[in-house]
PDB file of C-alpha atoms and ligand atoms in Angstrom:
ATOM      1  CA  UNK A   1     113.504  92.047  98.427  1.00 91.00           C
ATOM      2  CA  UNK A   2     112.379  95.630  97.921  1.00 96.00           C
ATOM      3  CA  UNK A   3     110.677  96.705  94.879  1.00 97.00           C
ATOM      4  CA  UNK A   4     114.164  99.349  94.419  1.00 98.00           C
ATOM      5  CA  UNK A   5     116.221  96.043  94.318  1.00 98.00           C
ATOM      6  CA  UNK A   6     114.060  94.434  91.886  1.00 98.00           C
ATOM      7  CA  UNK A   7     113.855  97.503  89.731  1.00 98.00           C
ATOM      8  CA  UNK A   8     117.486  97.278  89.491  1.00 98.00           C
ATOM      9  CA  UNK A   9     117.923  93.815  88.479  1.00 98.00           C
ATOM     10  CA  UNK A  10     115.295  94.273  85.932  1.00 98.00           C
ATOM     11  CA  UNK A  11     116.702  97.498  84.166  1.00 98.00           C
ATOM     12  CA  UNK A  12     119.719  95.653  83.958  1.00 98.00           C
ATOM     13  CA  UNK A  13     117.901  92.866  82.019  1.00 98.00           C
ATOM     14  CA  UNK A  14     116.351  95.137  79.758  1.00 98.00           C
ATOM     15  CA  UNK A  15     119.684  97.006  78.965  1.00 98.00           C
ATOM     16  CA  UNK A  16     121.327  93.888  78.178  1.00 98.00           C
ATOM     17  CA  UNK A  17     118.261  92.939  76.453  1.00 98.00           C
ATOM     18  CA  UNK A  18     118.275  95.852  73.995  1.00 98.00           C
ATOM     19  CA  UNK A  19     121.802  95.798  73.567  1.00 98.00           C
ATOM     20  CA  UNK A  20     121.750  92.224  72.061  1.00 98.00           C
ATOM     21  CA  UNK A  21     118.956  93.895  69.852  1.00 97.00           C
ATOM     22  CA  UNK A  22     120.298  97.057  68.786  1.00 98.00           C
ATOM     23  CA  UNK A  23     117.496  98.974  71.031  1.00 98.00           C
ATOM     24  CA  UNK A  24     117.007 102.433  73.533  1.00 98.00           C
ATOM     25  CA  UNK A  25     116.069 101.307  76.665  1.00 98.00           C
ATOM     26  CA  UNK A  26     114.371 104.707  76.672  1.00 97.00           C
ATOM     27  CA  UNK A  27     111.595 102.772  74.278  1.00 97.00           C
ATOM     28  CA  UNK A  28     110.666 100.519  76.735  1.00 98.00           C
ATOM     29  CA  UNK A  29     107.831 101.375  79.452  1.00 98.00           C
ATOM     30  CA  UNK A  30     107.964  99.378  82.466  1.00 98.00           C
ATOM     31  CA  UNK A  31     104.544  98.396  84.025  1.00 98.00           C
ATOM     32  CA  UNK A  32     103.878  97.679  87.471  1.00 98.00           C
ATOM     33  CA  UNK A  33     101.486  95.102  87.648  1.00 98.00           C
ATOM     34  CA  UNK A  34     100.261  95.647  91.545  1.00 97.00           C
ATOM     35  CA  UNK A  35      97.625  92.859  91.856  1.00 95.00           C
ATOM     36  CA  UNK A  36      99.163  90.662  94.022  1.00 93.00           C
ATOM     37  CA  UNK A  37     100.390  93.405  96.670  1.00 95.00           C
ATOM     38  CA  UNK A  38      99.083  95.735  99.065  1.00 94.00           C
ATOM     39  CA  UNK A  39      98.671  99.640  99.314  1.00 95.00           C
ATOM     40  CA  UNK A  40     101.645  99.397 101.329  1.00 95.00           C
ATOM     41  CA  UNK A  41     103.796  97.839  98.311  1.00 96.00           C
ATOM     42  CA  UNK A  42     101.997  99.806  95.736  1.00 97.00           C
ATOM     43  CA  UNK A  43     103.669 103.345  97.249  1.00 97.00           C
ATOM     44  CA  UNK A  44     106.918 101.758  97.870  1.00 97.00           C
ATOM     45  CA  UNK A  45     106.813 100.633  93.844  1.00 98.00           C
ATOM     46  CA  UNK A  46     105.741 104.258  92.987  1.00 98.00           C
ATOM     47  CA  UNK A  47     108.921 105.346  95.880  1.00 98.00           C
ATOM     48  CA  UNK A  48     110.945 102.791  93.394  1.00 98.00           C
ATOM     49  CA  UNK A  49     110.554 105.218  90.243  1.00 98.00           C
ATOM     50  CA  UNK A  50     107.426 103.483  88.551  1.00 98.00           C
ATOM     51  CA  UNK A  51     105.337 105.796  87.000  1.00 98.00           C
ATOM     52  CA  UNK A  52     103.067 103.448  84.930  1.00 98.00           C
ATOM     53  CA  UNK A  53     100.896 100.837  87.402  1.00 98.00           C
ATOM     54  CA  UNK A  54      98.794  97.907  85.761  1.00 98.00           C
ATOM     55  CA  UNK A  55      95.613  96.381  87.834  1.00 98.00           C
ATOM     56  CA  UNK A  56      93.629  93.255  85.902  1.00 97.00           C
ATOM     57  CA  UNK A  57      90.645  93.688  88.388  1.00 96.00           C
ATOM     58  CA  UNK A  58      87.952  96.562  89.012  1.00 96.00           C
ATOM     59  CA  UNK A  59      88.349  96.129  92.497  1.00 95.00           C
ATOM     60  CA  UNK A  60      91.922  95.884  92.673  1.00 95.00           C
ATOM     61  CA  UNK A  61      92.108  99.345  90.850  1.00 97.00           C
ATOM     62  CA  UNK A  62      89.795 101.102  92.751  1.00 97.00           C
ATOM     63  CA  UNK A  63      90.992 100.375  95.971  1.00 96.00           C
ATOM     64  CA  UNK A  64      94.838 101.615  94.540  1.00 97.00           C
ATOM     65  CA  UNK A  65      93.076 103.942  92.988  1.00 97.00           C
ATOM     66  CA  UNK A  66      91.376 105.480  96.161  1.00 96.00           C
ATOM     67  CA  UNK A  67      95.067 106.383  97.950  1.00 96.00           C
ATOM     68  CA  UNK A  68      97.192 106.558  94.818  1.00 97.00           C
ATOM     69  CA  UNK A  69      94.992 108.638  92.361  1.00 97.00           C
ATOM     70  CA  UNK A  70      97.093 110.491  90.102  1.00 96.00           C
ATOM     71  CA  UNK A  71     100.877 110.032  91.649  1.00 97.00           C
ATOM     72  CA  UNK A  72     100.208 106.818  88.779  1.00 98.00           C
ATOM     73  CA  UNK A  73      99.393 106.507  85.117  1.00 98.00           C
ATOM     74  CA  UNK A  74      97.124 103.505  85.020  1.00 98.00           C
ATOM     75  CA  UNK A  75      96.460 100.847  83.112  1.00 98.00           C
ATOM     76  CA  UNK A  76      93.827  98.057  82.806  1.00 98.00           C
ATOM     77  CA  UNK A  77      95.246  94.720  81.746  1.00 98.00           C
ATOM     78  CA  UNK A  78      92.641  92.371  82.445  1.00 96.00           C
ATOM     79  CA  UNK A  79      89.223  91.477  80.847  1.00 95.00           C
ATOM     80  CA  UNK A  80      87.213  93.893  80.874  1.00 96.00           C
ATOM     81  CA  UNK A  81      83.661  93.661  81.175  1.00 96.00           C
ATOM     82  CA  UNK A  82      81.096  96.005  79.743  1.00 97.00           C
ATOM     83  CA  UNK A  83      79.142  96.609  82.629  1.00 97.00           C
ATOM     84  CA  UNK A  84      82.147  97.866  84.500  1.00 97.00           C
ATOM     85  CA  UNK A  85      83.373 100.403  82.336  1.00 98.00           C
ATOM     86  CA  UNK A  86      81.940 103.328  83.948  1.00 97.00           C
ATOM     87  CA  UNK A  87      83.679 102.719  86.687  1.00 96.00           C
ATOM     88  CA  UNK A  88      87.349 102.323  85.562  1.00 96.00           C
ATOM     89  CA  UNK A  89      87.175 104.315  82.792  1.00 97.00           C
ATOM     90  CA  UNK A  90      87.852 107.666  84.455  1.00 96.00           C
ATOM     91  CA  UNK A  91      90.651 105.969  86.029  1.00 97.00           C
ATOM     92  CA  UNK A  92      92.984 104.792  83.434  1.00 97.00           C
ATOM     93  CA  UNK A  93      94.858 106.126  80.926  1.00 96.00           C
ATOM     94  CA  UNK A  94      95.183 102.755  78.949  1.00 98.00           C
ATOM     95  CA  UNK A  95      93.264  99.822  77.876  1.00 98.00           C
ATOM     96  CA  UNK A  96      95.239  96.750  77.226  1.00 98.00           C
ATOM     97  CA  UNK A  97      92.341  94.379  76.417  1.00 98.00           C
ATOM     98  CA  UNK A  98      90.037  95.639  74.014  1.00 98.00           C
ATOM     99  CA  UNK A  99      89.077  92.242  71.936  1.00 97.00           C
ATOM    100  CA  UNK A 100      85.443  93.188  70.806  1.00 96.00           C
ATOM    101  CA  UNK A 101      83.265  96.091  69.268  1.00 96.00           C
ATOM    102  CA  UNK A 102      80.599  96.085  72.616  1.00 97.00           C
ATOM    103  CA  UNK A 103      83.334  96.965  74.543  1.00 97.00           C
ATOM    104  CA  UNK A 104      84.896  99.841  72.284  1.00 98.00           C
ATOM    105  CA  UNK A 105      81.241 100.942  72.310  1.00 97.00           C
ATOM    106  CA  UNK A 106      81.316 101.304  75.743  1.00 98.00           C
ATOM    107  CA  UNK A 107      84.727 102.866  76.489  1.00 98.00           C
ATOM    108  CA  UNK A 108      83.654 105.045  73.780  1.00 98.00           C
ATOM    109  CA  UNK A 109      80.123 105.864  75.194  1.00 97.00           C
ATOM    110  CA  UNK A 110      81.578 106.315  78.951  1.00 98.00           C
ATOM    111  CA  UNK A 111      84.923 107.872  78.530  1.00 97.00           C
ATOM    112  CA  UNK A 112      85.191 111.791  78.622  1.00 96.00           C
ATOM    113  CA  UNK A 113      88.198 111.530  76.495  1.00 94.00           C
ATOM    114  CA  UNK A 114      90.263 109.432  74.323  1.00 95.00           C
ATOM    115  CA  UNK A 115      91.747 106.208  75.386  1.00 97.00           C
ATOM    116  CA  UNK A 116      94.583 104.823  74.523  1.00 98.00           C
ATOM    117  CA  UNK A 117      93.310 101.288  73.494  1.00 98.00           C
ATOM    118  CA  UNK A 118      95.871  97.780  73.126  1.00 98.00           C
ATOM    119  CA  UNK A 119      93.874  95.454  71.001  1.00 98.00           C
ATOM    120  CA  UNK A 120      94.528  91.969  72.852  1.00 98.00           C
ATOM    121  CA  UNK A 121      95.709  89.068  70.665  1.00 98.00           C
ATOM    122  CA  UNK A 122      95.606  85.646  71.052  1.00 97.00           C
ATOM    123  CA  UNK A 123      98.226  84.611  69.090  1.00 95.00           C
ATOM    124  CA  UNK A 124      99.151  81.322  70.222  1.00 87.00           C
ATOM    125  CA  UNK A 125      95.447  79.886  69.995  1.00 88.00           C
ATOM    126  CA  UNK A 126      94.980  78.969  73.360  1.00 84.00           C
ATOM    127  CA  UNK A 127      91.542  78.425  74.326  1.00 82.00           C
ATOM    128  CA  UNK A 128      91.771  79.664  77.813  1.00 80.00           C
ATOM    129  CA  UNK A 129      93.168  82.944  76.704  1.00 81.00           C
ATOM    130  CA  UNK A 130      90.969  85.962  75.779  1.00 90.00           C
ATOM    131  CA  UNK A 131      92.094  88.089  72.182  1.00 96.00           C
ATOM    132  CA  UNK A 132      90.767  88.437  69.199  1.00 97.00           C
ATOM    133  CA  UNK A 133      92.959  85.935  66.644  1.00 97.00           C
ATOM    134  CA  UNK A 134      95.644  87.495  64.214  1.00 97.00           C
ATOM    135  CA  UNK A 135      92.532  87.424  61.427  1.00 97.00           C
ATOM    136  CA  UNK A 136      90.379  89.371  63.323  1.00 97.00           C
ATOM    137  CA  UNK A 137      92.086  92.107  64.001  1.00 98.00           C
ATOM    138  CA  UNK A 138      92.541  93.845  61.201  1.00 98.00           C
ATOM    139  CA  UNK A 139      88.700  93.788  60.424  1.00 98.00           C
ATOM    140  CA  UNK A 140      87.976  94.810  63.874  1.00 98.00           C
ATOM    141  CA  UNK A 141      90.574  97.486  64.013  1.00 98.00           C
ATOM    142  CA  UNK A 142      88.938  98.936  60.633  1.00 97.00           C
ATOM    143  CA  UNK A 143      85.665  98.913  62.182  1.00 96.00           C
ATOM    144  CA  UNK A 144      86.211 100.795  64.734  1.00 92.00           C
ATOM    145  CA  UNK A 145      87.064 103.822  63.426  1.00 85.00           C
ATOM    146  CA  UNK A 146      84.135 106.169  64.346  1.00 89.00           C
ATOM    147  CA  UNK A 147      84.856 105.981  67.830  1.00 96.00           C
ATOM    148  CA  UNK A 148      86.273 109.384  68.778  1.00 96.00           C
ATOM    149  CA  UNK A 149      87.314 108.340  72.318  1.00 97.00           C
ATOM    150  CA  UNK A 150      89.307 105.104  71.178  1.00 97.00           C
ATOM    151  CA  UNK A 151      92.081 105.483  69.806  1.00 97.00           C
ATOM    152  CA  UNK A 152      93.919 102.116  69.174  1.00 98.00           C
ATOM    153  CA  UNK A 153      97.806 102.969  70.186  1.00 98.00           C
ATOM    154  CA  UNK A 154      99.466  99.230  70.354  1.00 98.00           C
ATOM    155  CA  UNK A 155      98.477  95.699  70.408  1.00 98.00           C
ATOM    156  CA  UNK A 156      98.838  93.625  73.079  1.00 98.00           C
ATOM    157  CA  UNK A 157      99.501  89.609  73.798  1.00 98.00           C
ATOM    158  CA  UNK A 158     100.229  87.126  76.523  1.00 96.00           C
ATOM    159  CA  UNK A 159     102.800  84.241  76.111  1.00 95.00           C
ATOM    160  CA  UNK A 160     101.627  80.632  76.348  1.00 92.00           C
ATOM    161  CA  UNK A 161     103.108  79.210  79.622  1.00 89.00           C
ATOM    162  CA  UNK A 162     105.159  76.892  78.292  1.00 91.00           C
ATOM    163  CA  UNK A 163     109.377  76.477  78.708  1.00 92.00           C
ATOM    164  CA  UNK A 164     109.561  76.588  74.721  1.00 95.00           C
ATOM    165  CA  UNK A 165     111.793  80.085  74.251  1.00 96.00           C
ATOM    166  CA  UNK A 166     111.443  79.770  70.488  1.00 97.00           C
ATOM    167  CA  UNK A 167     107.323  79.301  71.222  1.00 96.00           C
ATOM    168  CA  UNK A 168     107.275  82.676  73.313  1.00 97.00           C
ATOM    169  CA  UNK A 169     109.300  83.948  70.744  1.00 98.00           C
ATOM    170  CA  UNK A 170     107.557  83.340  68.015  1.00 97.00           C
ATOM    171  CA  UNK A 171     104.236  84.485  69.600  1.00 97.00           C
ATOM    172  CA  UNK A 172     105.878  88.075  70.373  1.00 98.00           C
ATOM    173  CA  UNK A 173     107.473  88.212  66.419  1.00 98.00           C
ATOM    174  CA  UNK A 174     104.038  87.202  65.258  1.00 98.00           C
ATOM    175  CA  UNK A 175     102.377  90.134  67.340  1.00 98.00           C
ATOM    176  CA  UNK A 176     104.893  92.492  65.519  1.00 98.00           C
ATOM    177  CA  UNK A 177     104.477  91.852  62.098  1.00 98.00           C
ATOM    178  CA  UNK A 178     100.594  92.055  62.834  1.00 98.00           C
ATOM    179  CA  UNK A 179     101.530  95.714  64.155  1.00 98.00           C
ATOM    180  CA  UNK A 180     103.300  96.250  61.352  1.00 98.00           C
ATOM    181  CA  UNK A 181     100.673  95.527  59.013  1.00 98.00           C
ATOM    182  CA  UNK A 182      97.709  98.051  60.824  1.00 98.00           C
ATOM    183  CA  UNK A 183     100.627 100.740  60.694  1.00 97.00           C
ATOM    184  CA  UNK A 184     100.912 100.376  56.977  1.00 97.00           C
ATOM    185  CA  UNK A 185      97.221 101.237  56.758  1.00 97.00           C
ATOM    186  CA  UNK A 186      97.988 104.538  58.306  1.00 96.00           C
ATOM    187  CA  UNK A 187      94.701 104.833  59.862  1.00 96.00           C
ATOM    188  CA  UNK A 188      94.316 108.234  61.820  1.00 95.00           C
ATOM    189  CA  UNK A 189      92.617 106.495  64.822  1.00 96.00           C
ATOM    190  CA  UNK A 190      94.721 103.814  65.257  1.00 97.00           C
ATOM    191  CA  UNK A 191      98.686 104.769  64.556  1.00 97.00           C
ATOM    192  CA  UNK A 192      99.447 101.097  66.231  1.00 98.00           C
ATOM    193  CA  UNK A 193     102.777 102.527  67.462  1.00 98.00           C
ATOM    194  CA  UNK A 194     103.239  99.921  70.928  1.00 98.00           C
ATOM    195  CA  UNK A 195     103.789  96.930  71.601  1.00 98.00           C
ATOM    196  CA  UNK A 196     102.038  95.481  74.859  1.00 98.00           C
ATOM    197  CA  UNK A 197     104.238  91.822  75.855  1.00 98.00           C
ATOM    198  CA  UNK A 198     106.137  90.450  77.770  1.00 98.00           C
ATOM    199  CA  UNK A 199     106.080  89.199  81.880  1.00 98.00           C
ATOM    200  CA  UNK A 200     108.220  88.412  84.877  1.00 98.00           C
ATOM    201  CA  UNK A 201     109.233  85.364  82.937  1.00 96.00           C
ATOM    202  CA  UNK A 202     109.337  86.266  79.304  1.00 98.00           C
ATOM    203  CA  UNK A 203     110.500  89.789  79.317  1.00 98.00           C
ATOM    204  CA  UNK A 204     113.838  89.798  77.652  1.00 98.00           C
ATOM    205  CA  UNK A 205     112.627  87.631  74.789  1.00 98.00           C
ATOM    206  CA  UNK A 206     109.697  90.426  74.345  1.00 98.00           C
ATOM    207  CA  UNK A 207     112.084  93.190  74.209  1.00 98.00           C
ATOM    208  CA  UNK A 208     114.104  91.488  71.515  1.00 98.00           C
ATOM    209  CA  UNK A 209     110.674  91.172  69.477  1.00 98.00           C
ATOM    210  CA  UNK A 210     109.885  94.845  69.951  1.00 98.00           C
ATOM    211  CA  UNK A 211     107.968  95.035  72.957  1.00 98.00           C
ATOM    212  CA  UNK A 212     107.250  98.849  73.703  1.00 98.00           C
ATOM    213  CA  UNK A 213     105.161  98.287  77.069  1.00 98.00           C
ATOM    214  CA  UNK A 214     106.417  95.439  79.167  1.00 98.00           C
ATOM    215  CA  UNK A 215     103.874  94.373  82.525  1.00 98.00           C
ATOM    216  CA  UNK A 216     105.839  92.855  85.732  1.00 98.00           C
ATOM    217  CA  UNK A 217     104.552  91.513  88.858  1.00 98.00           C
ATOM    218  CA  UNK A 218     105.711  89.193  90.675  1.00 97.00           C
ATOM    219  CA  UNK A 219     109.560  90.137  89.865  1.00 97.00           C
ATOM    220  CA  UNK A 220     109.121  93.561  90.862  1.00 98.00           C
ATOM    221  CA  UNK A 221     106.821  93.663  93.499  1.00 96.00           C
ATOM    222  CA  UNK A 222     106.781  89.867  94.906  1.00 91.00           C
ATOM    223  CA  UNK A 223     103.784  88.287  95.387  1.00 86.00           C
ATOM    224  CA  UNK A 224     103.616  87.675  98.895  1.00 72.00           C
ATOM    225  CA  UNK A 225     101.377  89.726 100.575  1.00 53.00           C
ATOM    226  CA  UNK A 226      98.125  88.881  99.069  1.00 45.00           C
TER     227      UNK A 226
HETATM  228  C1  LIG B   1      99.338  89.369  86.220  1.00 68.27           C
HETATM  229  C2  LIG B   1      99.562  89.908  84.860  1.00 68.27           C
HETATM  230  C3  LIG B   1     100.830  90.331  84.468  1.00 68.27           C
HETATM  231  C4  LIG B   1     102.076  90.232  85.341  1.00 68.27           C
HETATM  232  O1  LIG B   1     102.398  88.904  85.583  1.00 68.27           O
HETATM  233  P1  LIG B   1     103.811  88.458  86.218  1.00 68.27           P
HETATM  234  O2  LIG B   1     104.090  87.154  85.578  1.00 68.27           O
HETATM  235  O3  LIG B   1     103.606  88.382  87.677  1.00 68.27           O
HETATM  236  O4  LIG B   1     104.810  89.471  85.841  1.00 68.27           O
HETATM  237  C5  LIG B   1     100.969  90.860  83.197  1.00 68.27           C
HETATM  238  N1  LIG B   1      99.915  90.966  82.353  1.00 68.27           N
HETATM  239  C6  LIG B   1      98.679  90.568  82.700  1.00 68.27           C
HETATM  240  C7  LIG B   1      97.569  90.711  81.723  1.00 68.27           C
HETATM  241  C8  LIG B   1      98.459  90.019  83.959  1.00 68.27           C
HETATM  242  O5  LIG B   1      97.221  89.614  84.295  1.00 68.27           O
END
C-alpha cells in the first residue's frame, strides 16, 4: 500500500472518530512514526502530506534527519537518554518522553531554545513501560519550573497491549483528567494543552479520550522494509 492510501483510510477513521465525539479533526496532529522504514518511505510519507515525523531512536533520527532536515517537524518518542541529548536536541521540535528531572536538566542545559516537552505517563502500571506514575507528575511538573528551555506542552502515554477496549480506554481518560488537573494550576511553563496517545491499533479510542497528537507506524507507513 502507499503511505497516500493509508493516509486516506486513516483520516477517515479519525473523522468518524471525532464525529462520534463531538470533535475538529483540525485538533488532531497526525505523527509519522518512520522507524520501521527507509529514507525512501520517509519522503514518500512527507509526498503523502505529513508534516510532523516521530523517530524513538538517535540513530534512526539522524540518519532521516541527514536527507530530510527541515521539510519535517520532528519529534522524539522514545527514551531518551541523557548522554544523547546533545545530539537530538537541535533536531526536534518535541519531546514526548520526558519522565525525570536529569533529563529536563539536560534538554534544558543543551537546547538553544525552548522545547516543547510531553511528560510520559505510565498509567496502566506496567513494569516494562517507562513514565513517571499519575502521582508523580504533578510534583515533577512543579519542579521543573526554572527551566527556561522546557516548556511542558502535553502529556503523553502508551496503551497496554492488551484486546481490553475499555482497558485502553480507560488508560487514555485517565491521562486526560491528569491534564486537566496541571492546566488548572495555570503554570506559565507548562500550559499542558496536548494530549500525546494513541497508535496504529488504538487510535480511534484515543481520539474519543482527547488525544491532541496521535503517533502511527505501521498503518501508515508499513513496516516492511526494515
Ligand atoms: C513505534 C511507536 C509508535 C508507533 O507504533 P505503531 O503501533 O506502529 O503505530 C508510537 N509511539 C511510540 C512511542 C513508538 O515507539
Amino acid at each position: 500500500m502507499t503511505v497516500a492510501a493509508n493516509l486516506e483510510e486513516i483520516r477517515t477513521n479519525i473523522r468518524q472518530a471525532c464525529k462520534r465525539c463531538n470533535r475538529n479533526p483540525r485538533e488532531i496532529t497526525i505523527i509519522g512514526v518512520t522507524k520501521y522504514v527507509t529514507i525512501e518511505r520517509t519522503e514518500e510519507t512527507i509526498e503523502a502530506g505529513i508534516k510532523n515525523l516521530g523517530e524513538n531512536r538517535l540513530e534512526g533520527l539522524l540518519e532521516k534527519y541527514n536527507t530530510i532536515q527541515n521539510r519535517a517537524t520532528w519529534h522524539f518518542i522514545g527514551t531518551l537518554q541523557s548522554r544523547k541529548v546533545k545530539d537530538v536536541i537541535d533536531k526536534v521540535d518535541a519531546v514526548h518522553s520526558l519522565d525525570r528531572k536529569s533529563l529536563a536538566k539536560e534538554i534544558n542545559k543543551r537546547a538553544a531554545k525552548p522545547i516543547n516537552c510531553f511528560v510520559q505517563v505510565n498509567v496502566s502500571g506496567e513494569e516494562s513501560k517507562h513514565g513517571l506514575a499519575p502521582e508523580q507528575v504533578m510534583p515533577f511538573v512543579e519542579s521543573i519550573d526554572n527551566y527556561e528551555n522546557i516548556r511542558i506542552v502535553g502529556l503523553m502515554t502508551m496503551a497496554p497491549h492488551v484486546k481490553d477496549e475499555a482497558m485502553i480506554r480507560n488508560t487514555f481518560r485517565n491521562l486526560a483528567v491528569l491534564r486537566g488537573t496541571i492546566q488548572d494550576k495555570n503554570l506559565e511553563h507548562a500550559p499542558c494543552q496536548f494530549l500525546s496517545m494513541g497508535m496504529s491499533n488504538d487510535y480511534q479510542i484515543a481520539i474519543e479520550e482527547g488525544a491532541t497528537h496521535i503517533r502511527i507506524g505501521s498503518k501508515l507507513v508499513g513496516t516492511e522494509y526494515e
